[in-house]
XYZ file of C-alpha atoms in Angstrom:
80
model
C -108.375 12.666 127.920
C -107.924 15.051 125.045
C -105.656 17.522 126.812
C -103.276 14.957 128.311
C -102.643 12.809 125.238
C -99.172 11.564 124.390
C -98.024 10.595 120.916
C -96.534 7.254 119.916
C -93.807 7.041 117.231
C -96.444 5.938 114.686
C -98.418 9.151 115.273
C -101.168 7.573 117.367
C -102.164 9.767 120.295
C -103.595 8.363 123.501
C -104.222 9.222 127.112
C -101.692 7.633 129.460
C -104.293 7.462 132.250
C -106.238 4.282 132.919
C -109.954 4.236 133.657
C -109.144 3.610 137.338
C -106.891 6.697 137.390
C -109.466 8.864 135.585
C -112.423 7.944 137.792
C -111.381 9.874 140.943
C -110.137 12.800 138.839
C -113.633 13.375 137.478
C -115.439 12.248 140.642
C -117.067 9.000 139.516
C -116.673 5.326 140.391
C -114.664 2.925 138.265
C -117.938 1.180 137.407
C -119.383 4.445 136.087
C -116.313 5.274 134.029
C -116.263 1.742 132.625
C -119.868 2.216 131.456
C -118.953 5.609 129.996
C -116.005 4.149 128.068
C -118.212 1.361 126.745
C -120.703 3.952 125.479
C -117.909 6.021 123.919
C -116.594 2.907 122.147
C -120.112 2.010 120.993
C -120.530 5.573 119.641
C -117.217 5.302 117.756
C -115.554 8.021 119.816
C -112.868 5.840 121.439
C -110.787 2.972 120.115
C -108.615 0.644 122.184
C -104.927 0.834 121.292
C -103.467 -2.475 120.195
C -100.704 -3.609 122.521
C -101.579 -1.003 125.171
C -103.956 -2.748 127.572
C -106.505 -0.318 128.965
C -105.353 2.562 126.754
C -107.575 4.291 124.236
C -107.299 6.823 121.466
C -109.908 9.363 120.474
C -111.353 8.815 117.016
C -111.421 11.507 114.334
C -115.134 11.891 115.092
C -114.331 12.630 118.754
C -111.630 15.158 117.813
C -114.052 16.992 115.519
C -116.645 17.175 118.305
C -114.058 18.454 120.802
C -112.786 21.097 118.374
C -116.339 22.289 117.665
C -117.080 22.483 121.399
C -113.924 24.537 121.948
C -114.975 26.937 119.180
C -118.408 27.271 120.765
C -116.898 27.931 124.194
C -114.652 30.632 122.705
C -117.621 32.226 120.983
C -119.635 32.203 124.200
C -116.745 33.831 126.068
C -116.484 36.554 123.400
C -120.203 37.253 123.700
C -120.044 37.882 127.469
């Protein structure tokens, strides 16, 4: 989701892929991805975009987590 975001004129970024499109890309059922999205919403990592049915944006909290994970991955690669 993070790497394929597009930006709206108001600065909001979101993934253009629906849950149904994402499911086969990551190898899970639509039921599983629906449960995952519900958990991500409950954990305040995803927010639905008003006026964009089935589209979500990552919250600031999610972006911070992703950036920290990328830093950790880079560090692990350096240490190899």
